[in-house]
Amino acid sequence: TVLSGRITSSTGAEGQCYHVVTFTNDLFDYEEMVIDEGGQLASYSAREDAEAQRAVLDGLFLEHGFANAPDGEDRCGGGAVVPGYAHIRNCVVQHNEANDYGGGLYLQPNALVSGTIIKSNNASVGGGIYIEAPENQNPDTLAHIYSTTICGNTATASAGGMWFDNTNVRVNSTVVWQNNANDNANVSGIFSRTSADTEYPFNYCAVESRRLEGQCNLELSPTETEGVRWDNFDPFSAFQYYPSEM
């Protein structure tokens, strides 16, 4: 299923919405009337079954969002702004753009992404993904990215692949490769660690031209043909990943 940010008005004028997907913690009735404004998930993080209660997008294409509002959150996350109660799973996030942060996805504290391909997105910082830092960081605020491929994204300033702020992320079994930026093409962010810390932000990850600090991380050549989803000659058009028409 393809979810597209391209829209056409009744007059035939074409445009793009700020976000392909917008999450909400309002509770609606069957007639789409708000019956609980913000209370439905207000205590989400305190629930014992919090992970089971996530809002999940699974097996979708999110494409052609354009977060170009004059100001505010609608300048971030062309594919989606992902809140702490949401999970992007087994999706392809592509061809989205944001004027500020997170062309593909903008992750708020405790957001979750897994098994997803994030490619060909654009932003000023964090062309593929931008991870937001909370005011007060603790283990419950960490965003998580697992088994994901981040490639072919572009940032006009920094971090074509991924930007993380104040070490507020845990990334595992993920490839960051062939992204572009004026500074730090693939991964950039603020990493602070004391002798008491036992965890690194990145583990079991492969990043182009850089071996990140952490457990079992790998450095990939820019022309690597093994260990990634595509080779250097046909990086983003393998037929099996895409519907016949996009």
Short mmCIF file of C-alpha atoms in Angstrom, two decimals, residues 2 7 16 47 91 100 123 142 157 162 178 198 202 216-217 220 231 245:
data_model
loop_
_atom_site.label_atom_id
_atom_site.label_comp_id
_atom_site.label_asym_id
_atom_site.label_seq_id
_atom_site.Cartn_x
_atom_site.Cartn_y
_atom_site.Cartn_z
CA VAL A 2 1.32 3.42 -0.99
CA ILE A 7 -2.87 16.05 -3.14
CA GLN A 16 1.86 18.16 -1.20
CA ARG A 47 1.54 1.27 31.23
CA CYS A 91 7.94 0.28 5.64
CA ASP A 100 14.37 21.91 8.59
CA ALA A 123 16.22 18.04 4.66
CA LEU A 142 15.32 6.86 24.04
CA ALA A 157 23.72 21.22 6.01
CA MET A 162 20.79 10.43 10.45
CA GLN A 178 25.64 6.37 0.43
CA THR A 198 27.43 0.79 29.84
CA PHE A 202 25.12 2.25 17.95
CA CYS A 216 30.54 -5.06 16.62
CA ASN A 217 30.10 -2.04 14.35
CA LEU A 220 31.53 0.06 4.78
CA ASP A 231 25.15 -2.92 -5.10
CA GLU A 245 4.06 1.76 -10.57
#
